[in-house]
Amino acid sequence: MAVYTDISDEELSALLANFDLGVALTFKGIAEGVENSNFLLETEKGRYILTVYEKRVREDELPYFLGLTRWLAQRGYPSATPIVDREGEALQHVRGKPCAIFSFLQGLAVRRPTAAHCREAGEGLARLHLAGEGFSMSRANDLGQAAWAPMFDALKPAAEALKPGLSKVIDADLQRLAAAWPADLPGGVIHADYFPDNVFFDPAGRFAGAIDFYFACNDFLAYDIAVALNAWCFEPDGSFNITSGRAMLAGYEAHRPLSAAERAALPALAHGAAMRFFLTRLHDWGATPAGALVRPKDPLEYERKLAVHRSAPDLFLLGPAA
C-alpha cells in the first residue's frame, strides 16, 4: 500500500454520496507497499479501505480483480470484499482515477513468520486455490516466465549500476529458466503476490485472510506456492529455512495435495518466482515517483535469493515435514 494521490474532503464526500455508508468520520493514508494509493476510511457504518488505482493497474483489468474478490467472498474465503454502490457497481472514480471501497479485514500481518505461521499460510493458499475454482473470468500472468527476458533487456544498465557484472549472471539465469520451465502443470486462479504483508492472522496465530489481489491471474498453482516459499521461508541472513518450507507445503497439502510433477517442478518455479520479483523491484528502484509516501523495496534481497536457487536447487525439492 502507498499514497500517491491526495483526496480532498469534498472529493471524498462526493464519492461516498454514491453509497449507503454514511458520512466519513476519519480518513487517512496508509504509507506501505508500492502499487496503489490506499486509505483507511471510517464512516458511520464501519471501517473500510479505499483504494485508488495507480499506473501499474490497468482499468480494463479491474473487473477481473474485483470480480475475483467477490467470488472468493461468496465462497467463504476471508478477504477484503469490494463494496457496491446503490447501482450495484464496485468500480468508482476519483480525481480521474479508478477506485474501489473494500470491507476492512480483521487480523494482523507478521514481520518475522515462524514455521507455524508458514503452515497456516500454506493452508490459506490452498484454500484460495480451491475457492477460485469455477471463477469464469481469466487473466494471463503478464509477469510470467515469457515476460522476464524482454523486461530485463531494458533493465541491464540498472542491474550493472546495482552490482557490476550482474547483467551477465541474470542473462544466464534467464536462459536456464527458459530451458527448465514446465509446460503442463495444474492451473487456476493464483494470488501471485502472497507475501507476509498480504496475509493476516488472528490473535491465536491462525490464518485470518488475504488481501491485495492486484497481481492475481491464471497460471500454474504450484508457481503460487513457489512465490510464497521465497517470500516466507528465507531468514534475514539470506538462508533458506527448510523447516518453514516443509511446514508451508504440509499446510498446503492438508487441503490440496501436490502431484509428483508439481513437486519436481518446485526448484525451477521458485527460481523463476525469485527472478520475477528481482526484476520488478529493480524496475521500481528507479521509478517510484518523487514525493510518494513509499520506499521502494530493495532488489538485492531477491538477487541474494537468486544466488541460493542458482547454487542449491535441491533445497526446494522439500520432502515431507518431520
Short mmCIF file of C-alpha atoms in Angstrom, two decimals:
data_model
loop_
_atom_site.label_atom_id
_atom_site.label_comp_id
_atom_site.label_asym_id
_atom_site.label_seq_id
_atom_site.Cartn_x
_atom_site.Cartn_y
_atom_site.Cartn_z
CA MET A 1 0.00 0.00 0.00
CA ALA A 2 1.07 3.59 -0.54
CA VAL A 3 -0.22 7.11 -1.11
CA TYR A 4 0.37 8.73 -4.50
CA THR A 5 -2.98 10.54 -4.84
CA ASP A 6 -4.34 13.09 -2.37
CA ILE A 7 -8.12 13.27 -1.93
CA SER A 8 -9.88 16.36 -0.59
CA ASP A 9 -12.79 16.30 1.86
CA GLU A 10 -15.09 17.44 -0.93
CA GLU A 11 -13.96 14.65 -3.27
CA LEU A 12 -14.41 12.04 -0.56
CA SER A 13 -17.92 13.30 0.26
CA ALA A 14 -18.88 13.19 -3.42
CA LEU A 15 -17.62 9.59 -3.68
CA LEU A 16 -19.46 8.45 -0.54
CA ALA A 17 -22.68 10.03 -1.80
CA ASN A 18 -22.95 7.02 -4.16
CA PHE A 19 -23.01 4.56 -1.24
CA ASP A 20 -25.10 3.76 1.81
CA LEU A 21 -22.11 4.03 4.15
CA GLY A 22 -22.95 7.27 5.91
CA VAL A 23 -20.56 10.21 6.23
CA ALA A 24 -16.82 9.90 6.80
CA LEU A 25 -15.61 10.13 10.39
CA THR A 26 -11.88 9.58 9.83
CA PHE A 27 -9.78 9.27 6.68
CA LYS A 28 -6.01 8.77 6.48
CA GLY A 29 -3.44 7.43 4.07
CA ILE A 30 -1.60 4.15 4.57
CA ALA A 31 2.10 4.51 3.69
CA GLU A 32 3.15 0.95 2.87
CA GLY A 33 3.86 -1.01 -0.32
CA VAL A 34 4.40 0.34 -3.81
CA GLU A 35 1.39 -0.20 -6.07
CA ASN A 36 -1.71 1.90 -5.31
CA SER A 37 -2.93 4.70 -3.06
CA ASN A 38 -4.71 3.30 -0.01
CA PHE A 39 -6.66 4.97 2.75
CA LEU A 40 -8.23 3.83 5.99
CA LEU A 41 -11.81 5.10 5.96
CA GLU A 42 -14.18 5.10 8.93
CA THR A 43 -17.80 6.08 8.35
CA GLU A 44 -20.99 5.96 10.36
CA LYS A 45 -21.45 2.37 9.12
CA GLY A 46 -18.00 0.98 9.90
CA ARG A 47 -14.36 0.73 8.81
CA TYR A 48 -13.25 0.33 5.19
CA ILE A 49 -10.27 0.61 2.87
CA LEU A 50 -10.40 2.98 -0.10
CA THR A 51 -8.00 2.03 -2.91
CA VAL A 52 -7.14 4.41 -5.75
CA TYR A 53 -5.55 2.51 -8.64
CA GLU A 54 -2.33 3.97 -9.98
CA LYS A 55 -0.49 3.46 -13.24
CA ARG A 56 0.59 -0.20 -12.92
CA VAL A 57 -3.00 -1.43 -12.53
CA ARG A 58 -4.89 -1.12 -15.81
CA GLU A 59 -8.52 -0.10 -15.52
CA ASP A 60 -9.66 -2.72 -18.04
CA GLU A 61 -8.31 -5.42 -15.71
CA LEU A 62 -10.14 -4.19 -12.62
CA PRO A 63 -13.32 -6.19 -13.37
CA TYR A 64 -11.19 -9.34 -13.02
CA PHE A 65 -9.67 -8.31 -9.67
CA LEU A 66 -12.95 -7.03 -8.22
CA GLY A 67 -14.94 -9.94 -9.59
CA LEU A 68 -12.45 -12.42 -8.16
CA THR A 69 -12.55 -11.00 -4.64
CA ARG A 70 -16.35 -11.01 -4.69
CA TRP A 71 -16.31 -14.62 -5.97
CA LEU A 72 -13.94 -15.66 -3.15
CA ALA A 73 -16.07 -13.91 -0.53
CA GLN A 74 -19.18 -15.68 -1.78
CA ARG A 75 -17.38 -18.99 -1.26
CA GLY A 76 -16.39 -18.15 2.29
CA TYR A 77 -12.77 -17.26 1.63
CA PRO A 78 -11.70 -14.47 4.01
CA SER A 79 -10.50 -11.47 2.00
CA ALA A 80 -11.26 -7.78 1.65
CA THR A 81 -14.53 -7.61 -0.30
CA PRO A 82 -15.46 -4.74 -2.67
CA ILE A 83 -18.46 -2.68 -1.55
CA VAL A 84 -21.02 -1.89 -4.26
CA ASP A 85 -22.85 1.42 -4.60
CA ARG A 86 -26.61 1.90 -4.86
CA GLU A 87 -26.44 0.84 -8.52
CA GLY A 88 -24.60 -2.38 -7.68
CA GLU A 89 -21.24 -1.14 -9.01
CA ALA A 90 -17.94 -1.57 -7.16
CA LEU A 91 -15.70 0.35 -9.58
CA GLN A 92 -15.74 4.12 -8.99
CA HIS A 93 -13.59 7.13 -9.94
CA VAL A 94 -11.95 9.95 -8.00
CA ARG A 95 -9.59 12.59 -9.40
CA GLY A 96 -9.98 10.91 -12.79
CA LYS A 97 -8.59 7.62 -11.44
CA PRO A 98 -10.41 4.33 -10.84
CA CYS A 99 -11.02 3.39 -7.23
CA ALA A 100 -12.99 1.00 -5.01
CA ILE A 101 -14.03 0.72 -1.38
CA PHE A 102 -13.41 -2.57 0.45
CA SER A 103 -14.54 -4.16 3.67
CA PHE A 104 -11.96 -3.97 6.45
CA LEU A 105 -10.35 -7.37 7.07
CA GLN A 106 -9.60 -8.11 10.72
CA GLY A 107 -6.23 -9.60 11.63
CA LEU A 108 -2.55 -8.76 11.71
CA ALA A 109 0.31 -9.47 9.32
CA VAL A 110 3.59 -10.77 10.77
CA ARG A 111 7.04 -9.41 10.01
CA ARG A 112 9.02 -12.49 11.11
CA PRO A 113 6.97 -15.58 10.23
CA THR A 114 7.59 -18.75 12.23
CA ALA A 115 7.22 -22.28 10.88
CA ALA A 116 3.74 -22.30 12.45
CA HIS A 117 2.82 -19.15 10.52
CA CYS A 118 4.15 -20.75 7.34
CA ARG A 119 1.96 -23.80 7.85
CA GLU A 120 -1.11 -21.60 8.37
CA ALA A 121 -0.19 -19.51 5.32
CA GLY A 122 0.14 -22.68 3.26
CA GLU A 123 -3.34 -23.75 4.34
CA GLY A 124 -4.69 -20.32 3.41
CA LEU A 125 -3.10 -20.50 -0.04
CA ALA A 126 -4.58 -23.93 -0.76
CA ARG A 127 -7.99 -22.70 0.37
CA LEU A 128 -7.65 -19.78 -2.04
CA HIS A 129 -6.82 -22.08 -4.95
CA LEU A 130 -9.82 -24.26 -4.16
CA ALA A 131 -12.16 -21.28 -3.70
CA GLY A 132 -11.04 -19.89 -7.05
CA GLU A 133 -12.22 -22.98 -8.93
CA GLY A 134 -15.05 -22.15 -11.29
CA PHE A 135 -14.36 -18.41 -11.50
CA SER A 136 -15.41 -17.63 -15.07
CA MET A 137 -13.03 -14.77 -15.86
CA SER A 138 -9.42 -15.30 -16.87
CA ARG A 139 -6.33 -13.12 -16.84
CA ALA A 140 -2.91 -14.11 -18.22
CA ASN A 141 0.12 -13.70 -15.98
CA ASP A 142 1.75 -10.71 -17.68
CA LEU A 143 4.71 -11.03 -15.30
CA GLY A 144 5.23 -14.71 -16.04
CA GLN A 145 8.24 -16.50 -17.49
CA ALA A 146 7.76 -15.28 -21.06
CA ALA A 147 7.96 -11.64 -19.90
CA TRP A 148 11.22 -11.81 -17.95
CA ALA A 149 13.83 -11.69 -20.71
CA PRO A 150 12.16 -8.77 -22.55
CA MET A 151 11.75 -6.94 -19.24
CA PHE A 152 15.42 -7.41 -18.39
CA ASP A 153 16.60 -6.04 -21.73
CA ALA A 154 15.57 -2.56 -20.56
CA LEU A 155 16.97 -3.09 -17.06
CA LYS A 156 20.53 -4.22 -17.82
CA PRO A 157 22.06 -0.78 -17.12
CA ALA A 158 20.20 -0.67 -13.80
CA ALA A 159 21.50 -4.15 -12.92
CA GLU A 160 25.08 -3.11 -13.66
CA ALA A 161 24.65 0.03 -11.57
CA LEU A 162 23.34 -2.09 -8.73
CA LYS A 163 26.16 -4.64 -8.90
CA PRO A 164 28.86 -4.75 -11.60
CA GLY A 165 28.72 -7.97 -13.61
CA LEU A 166 25.16 -8.75 -12.55
CA SER A 167 23.61 -8.45 -16.00
CA LYS A 168 25.65 -11.40 -17.31
CA VAL A 169 24.60 -13.54 -14.33
CA ILE A 170 20.93 -12.68 -14.82
CA ASP A 171 21.14 -13.43 -18.53
CA ALA A 172 22.45 -16.91 -17.68
CA ASP A 173 19.63 -17.40 -15.17
CA LEU A 174 17.05 -16.43 -17.76
CA GLN A 175 18.42 -18.95 -20.26
CA ARG A 176 18.38 -21.66 -17.60
CA LEU A 177 14.81 -20.87 -16.64
CA ALA A 178 13.60 -20.86 -20.25
CA ALA A 179 15.01 -24.37 -20.68
CA ALA A 180 13.67 -25.71 -17.36
CA TRP A 181 10.23 -24.08 -17.24
CA PRO A 182 7.45 -26.69 -17.05
CA ALA A 183 4.83 -26.83 -19.76
CA ASP A 184 1.90 -28.71 -18.25
CA LEU A 185 1.01 -28.38 -14.56
CA PRO A 186 -2.38 -27.93 -12.86
CA GLY A 187 -3.52 -24.33 -13.25
CA GLY A 188 -6.13 -21.94 -11.97
CA VAL A 189 -6.51 -18.65 -10.14
CA ILE A 190 -3.37 -17.64 -8.25
CA HIS A 191 -2.66 -14.71 -5.94
CA ALA A 192 0.86 -14.17 -7.40
CA ASP A 193 1.86 -11.79 -4.57
CA TYR A 194 1.30 -13.96 -1.48
CA PHE A 195 3.76 -12.18 0.79
CA PRO A 196 3.58 -11.90 4.61
CA ASP A 197 2.25 -8.34 4.41
CA ASN A 198 -0.71 -9.60 2.35
CA VAL A 199 -1.75 -12.33 4.80
CA PHE A 200 -3.48 -11.75 8.14
CA PHE A 201 -3.57 -13.91 11.27
CA ASP A 202 -5.91 -13.90 14.24
CA PRO A 203 -4.62 -13.45 17.84
CA ALA A 204 -4.13 -17.22 18.16
CA GLY A 205 -1.87 -17.26 15.10
CA ARG A 206 -4.38 -18.87 12.75
CA PHE A 207 -4.86 -17.79 9.14
CA ALA A 208 -7.44 -14.97 9.04
CA GLY A 209 -7.41 -13.87 5.41
CA ALA A 210 -5.55 -12.44 2.43
CA ILE A 211 -5.54 -9.02 0.76
CA ASP A 212 -4.08 -7.27 -2.30
CA PHE A 213 -5.13 -9.38 -5.29
CA TYR A 214 -3.84 -6.93 -7.92
CA PHE A 215 -1.38 -9.39 -9.41
CA ALA A 216 -3.91 -12.25 -9.36
CA CYS A 217 -4.09 -14.17 -12.62
CA ASN A 218 -4.38 -17.64 -14.08
CA ASP A 219 -1.21 -19.71 -14.01
CA PHE A 220 0.29 -22.86 -12.50
CA LEU A 221 -0.96 -23.29 -8.94
CA ALA A 222 2.48 -24.52 -7.90
CA TYR A 223 4.00 -21.23 -9.08
CA ASP A 224 1.96 -19.50 -6.38
CA ILE A 225 3.49 -21.87 -3.82
CA ALA A 226 6.95 -21.01 -5.17
CA VAL A 227 6.27 -17.28 -4.74
CA ALA A 228 5.22 -17.97 -1.15
CA LEU A 229 8.25 -20.14 -0.36
CA ASN A 230 10.54 -17.31 -1.42
CA ALA A 231 8.56 -14.70 0.48
CA TRP A 232 8.04 -16.58 3.76
CA CYS A 233 10.86 -19.07 4.24
CA PHE A 234 14.12 -17.13 3.90
CA GLU A 235 15.90 -15.90 7.04
CA PRO A 236 17.28 -12.35 7.42
CA ASP A 237 20.80 -13.73 6.80
CA GLY A 238 19.69 -14.94 3.34
CA SER A 239 19.49 -18.64 4.16
CA PHE A 240 16.50 -20.78 3.26
CA ASN A 241 14.66 -22.26 6.27
CA ILE A 242 13.84 -25.82 5.21
CA THR A 243 11.70 -26.38 8.31
CA SER A 244 9.48 -23.43 7.38
CA GLY A 245 9.36 -24.55 3.76
CA ARG A 246 8.24 -28.05 4.71
CA ALA A 247 5.66 -26.60 7.10
CA MET A 248 4.22 -24.43 4.34
CA LEU A 249 3.89 -27.39 2.00
CA ALA A 250 2.36 -29.54 4.75
CA GLY A 251 -0.24 -26.85 5.41
CA TYR A 252 -0.97 -26.54 1.71
CA GLU A 253 -1.27 -30.29 1.16
CA ALA A 254 -3.68 -30.62 4.07
CA HIS A 255 -6.22 -29.14 1.63
CA ARG A 256 -4.77 -29.78 -1.84
CA PRO A 257 -2.10 -32.49 -2.31
CA LEU A 258 0.56 -31.74 -4.91
CA SER A 259 1.18 -34.03 -7.87
CA ALA A 260 4.60 -35.59 -8.38
CA ALA A 261 5.13 -33.28 -11.36
CA GLU A 262 4.34 -30.19 -9.24
CA ARG A 263 6.83 -31.23 -6.55
CA ALA A 264 9.52 -31.94 -9.13
CA ALA A 265 8.97 -28.51 -10.69
CA LEU A 266 9.28 -26.54 -7.43
CA PRO A 267 13.02 -25.77 -7.81
CA ALA A 268 12.54 -24.19 -11.25
CA LEU A 269 9.32 -22.45 -10.21
CA ALA A 270 10.93 -20.98 -7.09
CA HIS A 271 13.96 -19.82 -9.07
CA GLY A 272 11.61 -18.18 -11.56
CA ALA A 273 9.50 -16.58 -8.84
CA ALA A 274 12.66 -15.03 -7.40
CA MET A 275 13.52 -13.71 -10.87
CA ARG A 276 10.10 -12.10 -11.26
CA PHE A 277 10.39 -10.14 -8.00
CA PHE A 278 14.01 -9.22 -8.61
CA LEU A 279 13.06 -7.70 -11.97
CA THR A 280 10.03 -5.73 -10.75
CA ARG A 281 11.95 -4.47 -7.72
CA LEU A 282 14.81 -3.42 -9.98
CA HIS A 283 12.33 -1.53 -12.15
CA ASP A 284 10.66 0.15 -9.15
CA TRP A 285 14.02 1.06 -7.60
CA GLY A 286 14.41 3.89 -10.08
CA ALA A 287 10.79 4.55 -10.98
CA THR A 288 8.99 5.47 -7.74
CA PRO A 289 7.52 8.97 -8.10
CA ALA A 290 9.20 11.75 -6.13
CA GLY A 291 7.20 12.74 -3.07
CA ALA A 292 5.29 9.44 -2.78
CA LEU A 293 4.82 8.22 0.79
CA VAL A 294 6.59 4.98 -0.01
CA ARG A 295 10.06 3.44 -0.04
CA PRO A 296 10.78 1.02 -2.90
CA LYS A 297 11.84 -2.49 -1.90
CA ASP A 298 15.48 -3.47 -2.27
CA PRO A 299 16.11 -5.61 -5.37
CA LEU A 300 19.28 -7.02 -3.78
CA GLU A 301 17.15 -9.07 -1.39
CA TYR A 302 15.92 -11.08 -4.37
CA GLU A 303 19.32 -11.05 -6.04
CA ARG A 304 20.56 -12.94 -2.97
CA LYS A 305 17.66 -15.38 -3.24
CA LEU A 306 18.50 -15.95 -6.89
CA ALA A 307 22.02 -16.91 -5.78
CA VAL A 308 20.59 -19.55 -3.43
CA HIS A 309 18.44 -21.03 -6.20
CA ARG A 310 21.41 -20.99 -8.52
CA SER A 311 23.74 -22.80 -6.13
CA ALA A 312 21.43 -25.20 -4.28
CA PRO A 313 18.24 -26.01 -6.22
CA ASP A 314 17.74 -29.32 -4.39
CA LEU A 315 16.76 -27.31 -1.29
CA PHE A 316 13.42 -26.65 -2.93
CA LEU A 317 12.51 -30.27 -3.58
CA LEU A 318 11.35 -30.22 0.06
CA GLY A 319 10.50 -33.68 1.25
CA PRO A 320 7.70 -34.26 3.78
CA ALA A 321 7.79 -32.42 7.09
CA ALA A 322 9.07 -34.42 10.03
#
